[in-house]
Amino acid sequence: MANAKSKTTRFTLPGLTNDQASQVVTILRERLVCYSDLHLTLKHVHWNVVGPNFIGVHEMIDPQVDLVRLFADAVAERIAALGASPKGTPGAIVSTRSWEDYKLGRDTVQAHLEELDKVYDGVIESNRKALADLEELDLVTQDLLIDHTAELEKFQWFIRAHLENAAGAIPG
């Protein structure tokens, strides 16, 4: 039976109160929406990128899609372990996200990478906020998101390496 206040079942993880679990679930549901949106956006870019360096970027995106999908799965399973229901439907994504939909369709490598850099800025910044919020709540969940954030930062580095090369200026 679900506790209406905490939106978790009567069982949560040992060492967490229902109130703490509810707060962690709220944070994780935001991450689930973010990761679900990101992996779909990345796949969209994979299908729509064209121009010079197409194949390199096209092939760089798929491992990102796969790993971000795994991040979403890990977050959803953590929500379930906390005694709540993960919401992974398209409607949940659209109704709860706070950002605009990715605006590019078929476009150049440069255009997509510039937009993806902005997308990664938003995801990483929101992950860092979640990390700070989890500091006193649940270090296990925080550790999960630390690993995700490190990988997302690496992916953004890949994107920025292409952008830096395209700009023609390599800082000394």
Coordinates of C-alpha atoms in Angstrom, one line a residue, residues 42 53 56-57 60-61 64 109-125 128 149-171:
L42 CA 21.0 11.7 -29.2
N53 CA 32.8 14.5 -40.5
G56 CA 32.8 10.1 -37.2
V57 CA 30.0 12.0 -35.4
M60 CA 30.4 8.7 -31.9
I61 CA 26.7 9.2 -30.9
Q64 CA 26.4 7.8 -25.9
V109 CA 27.7 18.3 -38.0
Q110 CA 28.6 21.7 -36.7
A111 CA 25.1 22.8 -36.0
H112 CA 24.2 19.6 -34.2
L113 CA 27.3 19.6 -32.1
E114 CA 26.8 23.2 -31.1
E115 CA 23.3 22.3 -29.9
L116 CA 24.4 19.1 -28.2
D117 CA 27.0 21.1 -26.3
K118 CA 24.2 23.2 -24.9
V119 CA 22.1 20.1 -24.1
Y120 CA 25.0 18.6 -22.2
D121 CA 25.5 21.9 -20.3
G122 CA 22.0 21.6 -19.0
V123 CA 22.1 17.9 -18.2
I124 CA 25.5 18.2 -16.4
E125 CA 24.4 21.3 -14.5
R128 CA 25.5 18.6 -10.2
T149 CA 28.1 12.8 -14.5
A150 CA 31.7 11.8 -15.1
E151 CA 30.6 9.9 -18.3
L152 CA 28.5 12.8 -19.4
E153 CA 31.4 15.2 -19.0
K154 CA 33.5 12.8 -21.1
F155 CA 30.9 12.8 -23.8
Q156 CA 30.8 16.6 -23.8
W157 CA 34.5 16.7 -24.1
F158 CA 34.2 14.5 -27.3
I159 CA 31.7 17.0 -28.7
R160 CA 33.8 20.0 -27.7
A161 CA 36.9 18.5 -29.3
H162 CA 35.0 18.5 -32.7
L163 CA 33.8 22.1 -32.1
E164 CA 37.3 23.3 -31.2
N165 CA 38.7 21.7 -34.4
A166 CA 35.9 23.3 -36.4
A167 CA 36.7 26.7 -35.0
G168 CA 40.2 26.4 -36.3
A169 CA 41.8 27.7 -33.1
I170 CA 43.5 25.4 -30.7
P171 CA 44.4 27.2 -27.4

